[in-house]
Amino acid sequence: MSYAFFFFSAVKRLMKEAAELKDPTDHYHAQPLEDNLFEWHFTVRGPPDSDFDGGIYHGRIVLPPEYPMKPPSIILLTANGRFEVGKKICLSISGHHPETWQPSWSIRTALLAIIGFMPTKGEGAIGSLDYTPEERRALAKKSQDFCCEMCGTSMKTALLPLTSGSVSSQADKEAKELARQISFKVKKKNTEEKLVNRRNIHNFRKTSSVAIWKLSEAQNSSAVAGQERTPAVSTATSTSMSPRQRRAQQQSQRRAPTSTDFNRAQQPRANTNHTGSTVLIVLLTFALAALIFRRICLANEYIFE
């Protein structure tokens, strides 16, 4: 498919989502900028019964032209103690992890995921922070005075007043459940990838061992066949020769002992060549196994929320 197809599909999808999110709720609100449909500004309320309770946080969502086939990038603009300000944060629904993104998810999904992931631990993920509960509560109170210089949104009027109705509690439950489902999918995917990697390493080791064993057997069989072939030829020759020919052969062997010595010297050299080939194959096998192991370790260094 062409780039234009993805672009027009993204425009159509974003215009539909902009209409759906036009009216703010008491938990979240998001709208695109007037001059850029692929950059949105959002506002979310901190989850209740957490260190972020009472906080109102503002940020940016930058969407790729291939949206919704590719995930957006999320950037917080309000100090919160959980995510760094002005840096693309690492979530399972953000641009850092396209492998876990699903095209059925939307900007509303991203907003609920941000709310649901705020109380979770950062665990060293990109753009994450681990402030103390006291610092986060202080930042939550301070966030209510924030005003965005780019879109002019004030946190005091960005969301509807918080109510204790069923709609508000339902949004909280949905955010928590979404964060739990995404985390479970990521952990399950990681487990499956580890099992596949272990199975590949086991199969590789097994195949390498069989190949080395077959190569060694082939070398041994060829050496034995060569040794058996030489006495058979000499015996057949000696039985078919006359006494005079035998004496002539013995005299020629006495005159040219160097040829026998040369053949004897060549046999250890051939054995050395076979041994060197076997050692080289073993070293190459271990080097390839080390490269596969290193790639698995690098793949497992990704930290999912």
mmCIF file with all atom_site columns, C-alpha atoms in Angstrom, residues 78-292:
data_model
loop_
_atom_site.group_PDB
_atom_site.id
_atom_site.type_symbol
_atom_site.label_atom_id
_atom_site.label_alt_id
_atom_site.label_comp_id
_atom_site.label_asym_id
_atom_site.label_entity_id
_atom_site.label_seq_id
_atom_site.pdbx_PDB_ins_code
_atom_site.Cartn_x
_atom_site.Cartn_y
_atom_site.Cartn_z
_atom_site.occupancy
_atom_site.B_iso_or_equiv
_atom_site.pdbx_formal_charge
_atom_site.auth_seq_id
_atom_site.auth_comp_id
_atom_site.auth_asym_id
_atom_site.auth_atom_id
_atom_site.pdbx_PDB_model_num
ATOM 1   C CA . THR A 1 78  ? 3.363   18.619  33.785 1.00 0.00 ? 78  THR A CA 1
ATOM 2   C CA . ALA A 1 79  ? 5.715   17.586  36.584 1.00 0.00 ? 79  ALA A CA 1
ATOM 3   C CA . ASN A 1 80  ? 4.224   14.501  38.220 1.00 0.00 ? 80  ASN A CA 1
ATOM 4   C CA . GLY A 1 81  ? 6.979   12.347  39.765 1.00 0.00 ? 81  GLY A CA 1
ATOM 5   C CA . ARG A 1 82  ? 6.134   9.296   37.621 1.00 0.00 ? 82  ARG A CA 1
ATOM 6   C CA . PHE A 1 83  ? 7.137   10.369  34.102 1.00 0.00 ? 83  PHE A CA 1
ATOM 7   C CA . GLU A 1 84  ? 9.849   12.754  32.965 1.00 0.00 ? 84  GLU A CA 1
ATOM 8   C CA . VAL A 1 85  ? 8.740   16.099  31.562 1.00 0.00 ? 85  VAL A CA 1
ATOM 9   C CA . GLY A 1 86  ? 9.333   16.758  27.865 1.00 0.00 ? 86  GLY A CA 1
ATOM 10  C CA . LYS A 1 87  ? 10.545  13.219  27.101 1.00 0.00 ? 87  LYS A CA 1
ATOM 11  C CA . LYS A 1 88  ? 8.837   10.406  25.206 1.00 0.00 ? 88  LYS A CA 1
ATOM 12  C CA . ILE A 1 89  ? 7.761   7.956   27.845 1.00 0.00 ? 89  ILE A CA 1
ATOM 13  C CA . CYS A 1 90  ? 8.040   4.198   27.530 1.00 0.00 ? 90  CYS A CA 1
ATOM 14  C CA . LEU A 1 91  ? 4.683   2.447   27.779 1.00 0.00 ? 91  LEU A CA 1
ATOM 15  C CA . SER A 1 92  ? 3.334   -0.668  26.134 1.00 0.00 ? 92  SER A CA 1
ATOM 16  C CA . ILE A 1 93  ? 1.041   1.555   24.045 1.00 0.00 ? 93  ILE A CA 1
ATOM 17  C CA . SER A 1 94  ? 3.686   4.113   23.039 1.00 0.00 ? 94  SER A CA 1
ATOM 18  C CA . GLY A 1 95  ? 6.114   4.363   20.145 1.00 0.00 ? 95  GLY A CA 1
ATOM 19  C CA . HIS A 1 96  ? 8.829   2.578   22.127 1.00 0.00 ? 96  HIS A CA 1
ATOM 20  C CA . HIS A 1 97  ? 6.956   -0.729  21.773 1.00 0.00 ? 97  HIS A CA 1
ATOM 21  C CA . PRO A 1 98  ? 5.326   -1.048  18.334 1.00 0.00 ? 98  PRO A CA 1
ATOM 22  C CA . GLU A 1 99  ? 5.324   -4.835  18.780 1.00 0.00 ? 99  GLU A CA 1
ATOM 23  C CA . THR A 1 100 ? 2.610   -4.611  21.468 1.00 0.00 ? 100 THR A CA 1
ATOM 24  C CA . TRP A 1 101 ? 0.483   -1.936  19.811 1.00 0.00 ? 101 TRP A CA 1
ATOM 25  C CA . GLN A 1 102 ? -2.917  -2.919  18.417 1.00 0.00 ? 102 GLN A CA 1
ATOM 26  C CA . PRO A 1 103 ? -4.641  -0.908  15.636 1.00 0.00 ? 103 PRO A CA 1
ATOM 27  C CA . SER A 1 104 ? -7.949  -1.276  17.466 1.00 0.00 ? 104 SER A CA 1
ATOM 28  C CA . TRP A 1 105 ? -6.640  0.953   20.259 1.00 0.00 ? 105 TRP A CA 1
ATOM 29  C CA . SER A 1 106 ? -7.345  4.664   20.112 1.00 0.00 ? 106 SER A CA 1
ATOM 30  C CA . ILE A 1 107 ? -6.312  7.941   21.740 1.00 0.00 ? 107 ILE A CA 1
ATOM 31  C CA . ARG A 1 108 ? -8.951  7.314   24.397 1.00 0.00 ? 108 ARG A CA 1
ATOM 32  C CA . THR A 1 109 ? -7.238  3.981   25.089 1.00 0.00 ? 109 THR A CA 1
ATOM 33  C CA . ALA A 1 110 ? -3.933  5.804   25.494 1.00 0.00 ? 110 ALA A CA 1
ATOM 34  C CA . LEU A 1 111 ? -5.457  8.294   27.944 1.00 0.00 ? 111 LEU A CA 1
ATOM 35  C CA . LEU A 1 112 ? -6.951  5.544   30.099 1.00 0.00 ? 112 LEU A CA 1
ATOM 36  C CA . ALA A 1 113 ? -3.658  3.648   29.976 1.00 0.00 ? 113 ALA A CA 1
ATOM 37  C CA . ILE A 1 114 ? -1.752  6.721   31.200 1.00 0.00 ? 114 ILE A CA 1
ATOM 38  C CA . ILE A 1 115 ? -4.127  7.017   34.157 1.00 0.00 ? 115 ILE A CA 1
ATOM 39  C CA . GLY A 1 116 ? -3.894  3.296   34.881 1.00 0.00 ? 116 GLY A CA 1
ATOM 40  C CA . PHE A 1 117 ? -0.081  3.176   34.653 1.00 0.00 ? 117 PHE A CA 1
ATOM 41  C CA . MET A 1 118 ? 0.611   6.191   36.860 1.00 0.00 ? 118 MET A CA 1
ATOM 42  C CA . PRO A 1 119 ? 0.486   4.276   40.200 1.00 0.00 ? 119 PRO A CA 1
ATOM 43  C CA . THR A 1 120 ? 2.695   1.478   38.844 1.00 0.00 ? 120 THR A CA 1
ATOM 44  C CA . LYS A 1 121 ? 6.459   1.244   39.345 1.00 0.00 ? 121 LYS A CA 1
ATOM 45  C CA . GLY A 1 122 ? 8.786   2.734   36.750 1.00 0.00 ? 122 GLY A CA 1
ATOM 46  C CA . GLU A 1 123 ? 11.360  -0.090  37.028 1.00 0.00 ? 123 GLU A CA 1
ATOM 47  C CA . GLY A 1 124 ? 13.927  1.866   35.031 1.00 0.00 ? 124 GLY A CA 1
ATOM 48  C CA . ALA A 1 125 ? 11.834  2.285   31.875 1.00 0.00 ? 125 ALA A CA 1
ATOM 49  C CA . ILE A 1 126 ? 12.646  5.130   29.492 1.00 0.00 ? 126 ILE A CA 1
ATOM 50  C CA . GLY A 1 127 ? 11.150  8.382   30.764 1.00 0.00 ? 127 GLY A CA 1
ATOM 51  C CA . SER A 1 128 ? 10.089  6.920   34.117 1.00 0.00 ? 128 SER A CA 1
ATOM 52  C CA . LEU A 1 129 ? 10.657  8.404   37.579 1.00 0.00 ? 129 LEU A CA 1
ATOM 53  C CA . ASP A 1 130 ? 10.344  6.997   41.089 1.00 0.00 ? 130 ASP A CA 1
ATOM 54  C CA . TYR A 1 131 ? 9.669   9.970   43.330 1.00 0.00 ? 131 TYR A CA 1
ATOM 55  C CA . THR A 1 132 ? 8.631   9.510   46.933 1.00 0.00 ? 132 THR A CA 1
ATOM 56  C CA . PRO A 1 133 ? 4.907   9.582   47.799 1.00 0.00 ? 133 PRO A CA 1
ATOM 57  C CA . GLU A 1 134 ? 5.348   12.944  49.532 1.00 0.00 ? 134 GLU A CA 1
ATOM 58  C CA . GLU A 1 135 ? 6.969   14.491  46.451 1.00 0.00 ? 135 GLU A CA 1
ATOM 59  C CA . ARG A 1 136 ? 4.252   13.145  44.178 1.00 0.00 ? 136 ARG A CA 1
ATOM 60  C CA . ARG A 1 137 ? 1.474   14.525  46.387 1.00 0.00 ? 137 ARG A CA 1
ATOM 61  C CA . ALA A 1 138 ? 3.153   17.925  46.406 1.00 0.00 ? 138 ALA A CA 1
ATOM 62  C CA . LEU A 1 139 ? 3.458   17.867  42.604 1.00 0.00 ? 139 LEU A CA 1
ATOM 63  C CA . ALA A 1 140 ? -0.179  16.754  42.285 1.00 0.00 ? 140 ALA A CA 1
ATOM 64  C CA . LYS A 1 141 ? -1.308  19.808  44.234 1.00 0.00 ? 141 LYS A CA 1
ATOM 65  C CA . LYS A 1 142 ? 1.004   22.078  42.248 1.00 0.00 ? 142 LYS A CA 1
ATOM 66  C CA . SER A 1 143 ? -0.213  20.696  38.903 1.00 0.00 ? 143 SER A CA 1
ATOM 67  C CA . GLN A 1 144 ? -3.594  22.369  39.322 1.00 0.00 ? 144 GLN A CA 1
ATOM 68  C CA . ASP A 1 145 ? -1.976  25.745  38.609 1.00 0.00 ? 145 ASP A CA 1
ATOM 69  C CA . PHE A 1 146 ? -0.349  24.645  35.349 1.00 0.00 ? 146 PHE A CA 1
ATOM 70  C CA . CYS A 1 147 ? -1.258  26.403  32.089 1.00 0.00 ? 147 CYS A CA 1
ATOM 71  C CA . CYS A 1 148 ? -0.016  25.192  28.694 1.00 0.00 ? 148 CYS A CA 1
ATOM 72  C CA . GLU A 1 149 ? 1.756   27.881  26.692 1.00 0.00 ? 149 GLU A CA 1
ATOM 73  C CA . MET A 1 150 ? 1.237   26.041  23.396 1.00 0.00 ? 150 MET A CA 1
ATOM 74  C CA . CYS A 1 151 ? -2.530  25.437  23.463 1.00 0.00 ? 151 CYS A CA 1
ATOM 75  C CA . GLY A 1 152 ? -3.509  27.828  26.254 1.00 0.00 ? 152 GLY A CA 1
ATOM 76  C CA . THR A 1 153 ? -5.281  25.156  28.306 1.00 0.00 ? 153 THR A CA 1
ATOM 77  C CA . SER A 1 154 ? -5.610  25.852  32.022 1.00 0.00 ? 154 SER A CA 1
ATOM 78  C CA . MET A 1 155 ? -5.774  22.860  34.361 1.00 0.00 ? 155 MET A CA 1
ATOM 79  C CA . LYS A 1 156 ? -8.414  24.575  36.465 1.00 0.00 ? 156 LYS A CA 1
ATOM 80  C CA . THR A 1 157 ? -10.918 24.460  33.609 1.00 0.00 ? 157 THR A CA 1
ATOM 81  C CA . ALA A 1 158 ? -9.619  21.635  31.418 1.00 0.00 ? 158 ALA A CA 1
ATOM 82  C CA . LEU A 1 159 ? -11.801 18.907  32.949 1.00 0.00 ? 159 LEU A CA 1
ATOM 83  C CA . LEU A 1 160 ? -15.279 18.725  34.378 1.00 0.00 ? 160 LEU A CA 1
ATOM 84  C CA . PRO A 1 161 ? -15.578 18.807  38.166 1.00 0.00 ? 161 PRO A CA 1
ATOM 85  C CA . LEU A 1 162 ? -14.986 15.432  39.766 1.00 0.00 ? 162 LEU A CA 1
ATOM 86  C CA . THR A 1 163 ? -18.181 13.633  40.751 1.00 0.00 ? 163 THR A CA 1
ATOM 87  C CA . SER A 1 164 ? -18.792 10.453  42.692 1.00 0.00 ? 164 SER A CA 1
ATOM 88  C CA . GLY A 1 165 ? -21.244 9.074   40.166 1.00 0.00 ? 165 GLY A CA 1
ATOM 89  C CA . SER A 1 166 ? -21.148 5.793   38.300 1.00 0.00 ? 166 SER A CA 1
ATOM 90  C CA . VAL A 1 167 ? -19.553 7.338   35.192 1.00 0.00 ? 167 VAL A CA 1
ATOM 91  C CA . SER A 1 168 ? -16.519 8.501   37.176 1.00 0.00 ? 168 SER A CA 1
ATOM 92  C CA . SER A 1 169 ? -16.047 5.206   38.991 1.00 0.00 ? 169 SER A CA 1
ATOM 93  C CA . GLN A 1 170 ? -16.508 3.324   35.737 1.00 0.00 ? 170 GLN A CA 1
ATOM 94  C CA . ALA A 1 171 ? -13.675 5.305   34.119 1.00 0.00 ? 171 ALA A CA 1
ATOM 95  C CA . ASP A 1 172 ? -11.379 4.495   37.047 1.00 0.00 ? 172 ASP A CA 1
ATOM 96  C CA . LYS A 1 173 ? -12.176 0.797   36.804 1.00 0.00 ? 173 LYS A CA 1
ATOM 97  C CA . GLU A 1 174 ? -11.683 0.828   33.038 1.00 0.00 ? 174 GLU A CA 1
ATOM 98  C CA . ALA A 1 175 ? -8.284  2.514   33.374 1.00 0.00 ? 175 ALA A CA 1
ATOM 99  C CA . LYS A 1 176 ? -7.086  -0.018  35.972 1.00 0.00 ? 176 LYS A CA 1
ATOM 100 C CA . GLU A 1 177 ? -8.366  -2.981  33.976 1.00 0.00 ? 177 GLU A CA 1
ATOM 101 C CA . LEU A 1 178 ? -6.768  -1.707  30.779 1.00 0.00 ? 178 LEU A CA 1
ATOM 102 C CA . ALA A 1 179 ? -3.388  -1.250  32.465 1.00 0.00 ? 179 ALA A CA 1
ATOM 103 C CA . ARG A 1 180 ? -3.637  -4.753  33.930 1.00 0.00 ? 180 ARG A CA 1
ATOM 104 C CA . GLN A 1 181 ? -4.537  -6.323  30.569 1.00 0.00 ? 181 GLN A CA 1
ATOM 105 C CA . ILE A 1 182 ? -1.731  -4.548  28.724 1.00 0.00 ? 182 ILE A CA 1
ATOM 106 C CA . SER A 1 183 ? 0.821   -5.549  31.371 1.00 0.00 ? 183 SER A CA 1
ATOM 107 C CA . PHE A 1 184 ? -0.396  -9.156  31.236 1.00 0.00 ? 184 PHE A CA 1
ATOM 108 C CA . LYS A 1 185 ? -0.124  -9.259  27.439 1.00 0.00 ? 185 LYS A CA 1
ATOM 109 C CA . VAL A 1 186 ? 3.408   -7.869  27.548 1.00 0.00 ? 186 VAL A CA 1
ATOM 110 C CA . LYS A 1 187 ? 4.533   -10.367 30.211 1.00 0.00 ? 187 LYS A CA 1
ATOM 111 C CA . LYS A 1 188 ? 2.920   -13.221 28.292 1.00 0.00 ? 188 LYS A CA 1
ATOM 112 C CA . LYS A 1 189 ? 4.651   -12.132 25.093 1.00 0.00 ? 189 LYS A CA 1
ATOM 113 C CA . ASN A 1 190 ? 7.994   -11.934 26.880 1.00 0.00 ? 190 ASN A CA 1
ATOM 114 C CA . THR A 1 191 ? 7.519   -15.430 28.310 1.00 0.00 ? 191 THR A CA 1
ATOM 115 C CA . GLU A 1 192 ? 6.669   -16.847 24.901 1.00 0.00 ? 192 GLU A CA 1
ATOM 116 C CA . GLU A 1 193 ? 9.708   -15.176 23.330 1.00 0.00 ? 193 GLU A CA 1
ATOM 117 C CA . LYS A 1 194 ? 11.999  -16.611 26.032 1.00 0.00 ? 194 LYS A CA 1
ATOM 118 C CA . LEU A 1 195 ? 10.607  -20.109 25.466 1.00 0.00 ? 195 LEU A CA 1
ATOM 119 C CA . VAL A 1 196 ? 11.104  -19.803 21.717 1.00 0.00 ? 196 VAL A CA 1
ATOM 120 C CA . ASN A 1 197 ? 14.670  -18.547 22.200 1.00 0.00 ? 197 ASN A CA 1
ATOM 121 C CA . ARG A 1 198 ? 15.509  -21.414 24.551 1.00 0.00 ? 198 ARG A CA 1
ATOM 122 C CA . ARG A 1 199 ? 14.031  -23.922 22.112 1.00 0.00 ? 199 ARG A CA 1
ATOM 123 C CA . ASN A 1 200 ? 16.067  -22.439 19.257 1.00 0.00 ? 200 ASN A CA 1
ATOM 124 C CA . ILE A 1 201 ? 19.278  -22.612 21.285 1.00 0.00 ? 201 ILE A CA 1
ATOM 125 C CA . HIS A 1 202 ? 18.576  -26.239 22.234 1.00 0.00 ? 202 HIS A CA 1
ATOM 126 C CA . ASN A 1 203 ? 17.901  -27.197 18.611 1.00 0.00 ? 203 ASN A CA 1
ATOM 127 C CA . PHE A 1 204 ? 21.023  -25.348 17.473 1.00 0.00 ? 204 PHE A CA 1
ATOM 128 C CA . ARG A 1 205 ? 23.213  -27.152 19.996 1.00 0.00 ? 205 ARG A CA 1
ATOM 129 C CA . LYS A 1 206 ? 21.700  -30.499 19.063 1.00 0.00 ? 206 LYS A CA 1
ATOM 130 C CA . THR A 1 207 ? 22.197  -29.899 15.334 1.00 0.00 ? 207 THR A CA 1
ATOM 131 C CA . SER A 1 208 ? 25.776  -28.718 15.867 1.00 0.00 ? 208 SER A CA 1
ATOM 132 C CA . SER A 1 209 ? 26.640  -31.777 17.954 1.00 0.00 ? 209 SER A CA 1
ATOM 133 C CA . VAL A 1 210 ? 25.214  -34.139 15.335 1.00 0.00 ? 210 VAL A CA 1
ATOM 134 C CA . ALA A 1 211 ? 27.109  -32.349 12.541 1.00 0.00 ? 211 ALA A CA 1
ATOM 135 C CA . ILE A 1 212 ? 30.406  -32.533 14.433 1.00 0.00 ? 212 ILE A CA 1
ATOM 136 C CA . TRP A 1 213 ? 29.840  -36.212 15.263 1.00 0.00 ? 213 TRP A CA 1
ATOM 137 C CA . LYS A 1 214 ? 29.089  -37.052 11.622 1.00 0.00 ? 214 LYS A CA 1
ATOM 138 C CA . LEU A 1 215 ? 32.179  -35.161 10.461 1.00 0.00 ? 215 LEU A CA 1
ATOM 139 C CA . SER A 1 216 ? 34.371  -37.026 12.952 1.00 0.00 ? 216 SER A CA 1
ATOM 140 C CA . GLU A 1 217 ? 32.900  -40.381 11.897 1.00 0.00 ? 217 GLU A CA 1
ATOM 141 C CA . ALA A 1 218 ? 33.503  -39.590 8.240  1.00 0.00 ? 218 ALA A CA 1
ATOM 142 C CA . GLN A 1 219 ? 37.131  -38.691 8.911  1.00 0.00 ? 219 GLN A CA 1
ATOM 143 C CA . ASN A 1 220 ? 37.739  -41.860 10.942 1.00 0.00 ? 220 ASN A CA 1
ATOM 144 C CA . SER A 1 221 ? 36.119  -44.110 8.319  1.00 0.00 ? 221 SER A CA 1
ATOM 145 C CA . SER A 1 222 ? 38.169  -42.537 5.514  1.00 0.00 ? 222 SER A CA 1
ATOM 146 C CA . ALA A 1 223 ? 41.398  -43.027 7.484  1.00 0.00 ? 223 ALA A CA 1
ATOM 147 C CA . VAL A 1 224 ? 40.596  -46.690 8.206  1.00 0.00 ? 224 VAL A CA 1
ATOM 148 C CA . ALA A 1 225 ? 39.677  -47.325 4.568  1.00 0.00 ? 225 ALA A CA 1
ATOM 149 C CA . GLY A 1 226 ? 42.975  -45.834 3.425  1.00 0.00 ? 226 GLY A CA 1
ATOM 150 C CA . GLN A 1 227 ? 44.945  -48.017 5.808  1.00 0.00 ? 227 GLN A CA 1
ATOM 151 C CA . GLU A 1 228 ? 43.092  -51.166 4.740  1.00 0.00 ? 228 GLU A CA 1
ATOM 152 C CA . ARG A 1 229 ? 43.488  -50.398 1.059  1.00 0.00 ? 229 ARG A CA 1
ATOM 153 C CA . THR A 1 230 ? 47.312  -50.185 1.183  1.00 0.00 ? 230 THR A CA 1
ATOM 154 C CA . PRO A 1 231 ? 48.054  -53.711 2.551  1.00 0.00 ? 231 PRO A CA 1
ATOM 155 C CA . ALA A 1 232 ? 45.561  -55.262 0.165  1.00 0.00 ? 232 ALA A CA 1
ATOM 156 C CA . VAL A 1 233 ? 47.287  -53.762 -2.864 1.00 0.00 ? 233 VAL A CA 1
ATOM 157 C CA . SER A 1 234 ? 50.777  -54.805 -1.704 1.00 0.00 ? 234 SER A CA 1
ATOM 158 C CA . THR A 1 235 ? 49.618  -58.371 -0.959 1.00 0.00 ? 235 THR A CA 1
ATOM 159 C CA . ALA A 1 236 ? 47.975  -58.784 -4.330 1.00 0.00 ? 236 ALA A CA 1
ATOM 160 C CA . THR A 1 237 ? 51.063  -57.441 -6.065 1.00 0.00 ? 237 THR A CA 1
ATOM 161 C CA . SER A 1 238 ? 53.445  -59.694 -4.161 1.00 0.00 ? 238 SER A CA 1
ATOM 162 C CA . THR A 1 239 ? 51.474  -62.857 -4.883 1.00 0.00 ? 239 THR A CA 1
ATOM 163 C CA . SER A 1 240 ? 51.382  -62.212 -8.636 1.00 0.00 ? 240 SER A CA 1
ATOM 164 C CA . MET A 1 241 ? 55.117  -61.448 -8.940 1.00 0.00 ? 241 MET A CA 1
ATOM 165 C CA . SER A 1 242 ? 57.865  -63.970 -9.857 1.00 0.00 ? 242 SER A CA 1
ATOM 166 C CA . PRO A 1 243 ? 60.947  -64.522 -7.618 1.00 0.00 ? 243 PRO A CA 1
ATOM 167 C CA . ARG A 1 244 ? 63.098  -62.413 -9.942 1.00 0.00 ? 244 ARG A CA 1
ATOM 168 C CA . GLN A 1 245 ? 60.559  -59.534 -9.832 1.00 0.00 ? 245 GLN A CA 1
ATOM 169 C CA . ARG A 1 246 ? 60.422  -59.764 -6.053 1.00 0.00 ? 246 ARG A CA 1
ATOM 170 C CA . ARG A 1 247 ? 64.195  -59.403 -5.783 1.00 0.00 ? 247 ARG A CA 1
ATOM 171 C CA . ALA A 1 248 ? 64.098  -56.401 -8.133 1.00 0.00 ? 248 ALA A CA 1
ATOM 172 C CA . GLN A 1 249 ? 61.354  -54.808 -6.042 1.00 0.00 ? 249 GLN A CA 1
ATOM 173 C CA . GLN A 1 250 ? 63.334  -55.329 -2.837 1.00 0.00 ? 250 GLN A CA 1
ATOM 174 C CA . GLN A 1 251 ? 66.415  -53.726 -4.396 1.00 0.00 ? 251 GLN A CA 1
ATOM 175 C CA . SER A 1 252 ? 64.376  -50.701 -5.559 1.00 0.00 ? 252 SER A CA 1
ATOM 176 C CA . GLN A 1 253 ? 62.909  -50.295 -2.071 1.00 0.00 ? 253 GLN A CA 1
ATOM 177 C CA . ARG A 1 254 ? 66.423  -50.320 -0.599 1.00 0.00 ? 254 ARG A CA 1
ATOM 178 C CA . ARG A 1 255 ? 67.612  -47.715 -3.092 1.00 0.00 ? 255 ARG A CA 1
ATOM 179 C CA . ALA A 1 256 ? 64.673  -45.304 -2.447 1.00 0.00 ? 256 ALA A CA 1
ATOM 180 C CA . PRO A 1 257 ? 63.955  -45.204 1.282  1.00 0.00 ? 257 PRO A CA 1
ATOM 181 C CA . THR A 1 258 ? 63.245  -41.509 1.120  1.00 0.00 ? 258 THR A CA 1
ATOM 182 C CA . SER A 1 259 ? 59.931  -42.056 -0.645 1.00 0.00 ? 259 SER A CA 1
ATOM 183 C CA . THR A 1 260 ? 58.714  -44.227 2.239  1.00 0.00 ? 260 THR A CA 1
ATOM 184 C CA . ASP A 1 261 ? 59.861  -41.684 4.751  1.00 0.00 ? 261 ASP A CA 1
ATOM 185 C CA . PHE A 1 262 ? 58.065  -38.992 2.797  1.00 0.00 ? 262 PHE A CA 1
ATOM 186 C CA . ASN A 1 263 ? 54.802  -40.946 2.839  1.00 0.00 ? 263 ASN A CA 1
ATOM 187 C CA . ARG A 1 264 ? 55.165  -41.540 6.561  1.00 0.00 ? 264 ARG A CA 1
ATOM 188 C CA . ALA A 1 265 ? 55.691  -37.818 7.105  1.00 0.00 ? 265 ALA A CA 1
ATOM 189 C CA . GLN A 1 266 ? 52.645  -36.990 5.008  1.00 0.00 ? 266 GLN A CA 1
ATOM 190 C CA . GLN A 1 267 ? 50.288  -39.138 7.084  1.00 0.00 ? 267 GLN A CA 1
ATOM 191 C CA . PRO A 1 268 ? 50.663  -37.148 10.324 1.00 0.00 ? 268 PRO A CA 1
ATOM 192 C CA . ARG A 1 269 ? 50.282  -33.950 8.315  1.00 0.00 ? 269 ARG A CA 1
ATOM 193 C CA . ALA A 1 270 ? 46.980  -35.184 6.857  1.00 0.00 ? 270 ALA A CA 1
ATOM 194 C CA . ASN A 1 271 ? 45.793  -36.159 10.321 1.00 0.00 ? 271 ASN A CA 1
ATOM 195 C CA . THR A 1 272 ? 46.806  -32.691 11.550 1.00 0.00 ? 272 THR A CA 1
ATOM 196 C CA . ASN A 1 273 ? 44.761  -31.078 8.768  1.00 0.00 ? 273 ASN A CA 1
ATOM 197 C CA . HIS A 1 274 ? 41.674  -33.112 9.749  1.00 0.00 ? 274 HIS A CA 1
ATOM 198 C CA . THR A 1 275 ? 42.139  -32.184 13.402 1.00 0.00 ? 275 THR A CA 1
ATOM 199 C CA . GLY A 1 276 ? 42.515  -28.502 12.517 1.00 0.00 ? 276 GLY A CA 1
ATOM 200 C CA . SER A 1 277 ? 39.284  -28.586 10.490 1.00 0.00 ? 277 SER A CA 1
ATOM 201 C CA . THR A 1 278 ? 37.411  -30.144 13.392 1.00 0.00 ? 278 THR A CA 1
ATOM 202 C CA . VAL A 1 279 ? 38.724  -27.557 15.853 1.00 0.00 ? 279 VAL A CA 1
ATOM 203 C CA . LEU A 1 280 ? 37.792  -24.732 13.467 1.00 0.00 ? 280 LEU A CA 1
ATOM 204 C CA . ILE A 1 281 ? 34.234  -26.045 13.116 1.00 0.00 ? 281 ILE A CA 1
ATOM 205 C CA . VAL A 1 282 ? 33.865  -26.316 16.895 1.00 0.00 ? 282 VAL A CA 1
ATOM 206 C CA . LEU A 1 283 ? 35.125  -22.744 17.389 1.00 0.00 ? 283 LEU A CA 1
ATOM 207 C CA . LEU A 1 284 ? 32.744  -21.399 14.739 1.00 0.00 ? 284 LEU A CA 1
ATOM 208 C CA . THR A 1 285 ? 29.864  -23.264 16.396 1.00 0.00 ? 285 THR A CA 1
ATOM 209 C CA . PHE A 1 286 ? 30.590  -21.733 19.801 1.00 0.00 ? 286 PHE A CA 1
ATOM 210 C CA . ALA A 1 287 ? 30.963  -18.268 18.244 1.00 0.00 ? 287 ALA A CA 1
ATOM 211 C CA . LEU A 1 288 ? 27.559  -18.547 16.566 1.00 0.00 ? 288 LEU A CA 1
ATOM 212 C CA . ALA A 1 289 ? 25.995  -19.760 19.815 1.00 0.00 ? 289 ALA A CA 1
ATOM 213 C CA . ALA A 1 290 ? 27.510  -16.767 21.630 1.00 0.00 ? 290 ALA A CA 1
ATOM 214 C CA . LEU A 1 291 ? 26.043  -14.357 19.076 1.00 0.00 ? 291 LEU A CA 1
ATOM 215 C CA . ILE A 1 292 ? 22.589  -15.918 19.446 1.00 0.00 ? 292 ILE A CA 1
#
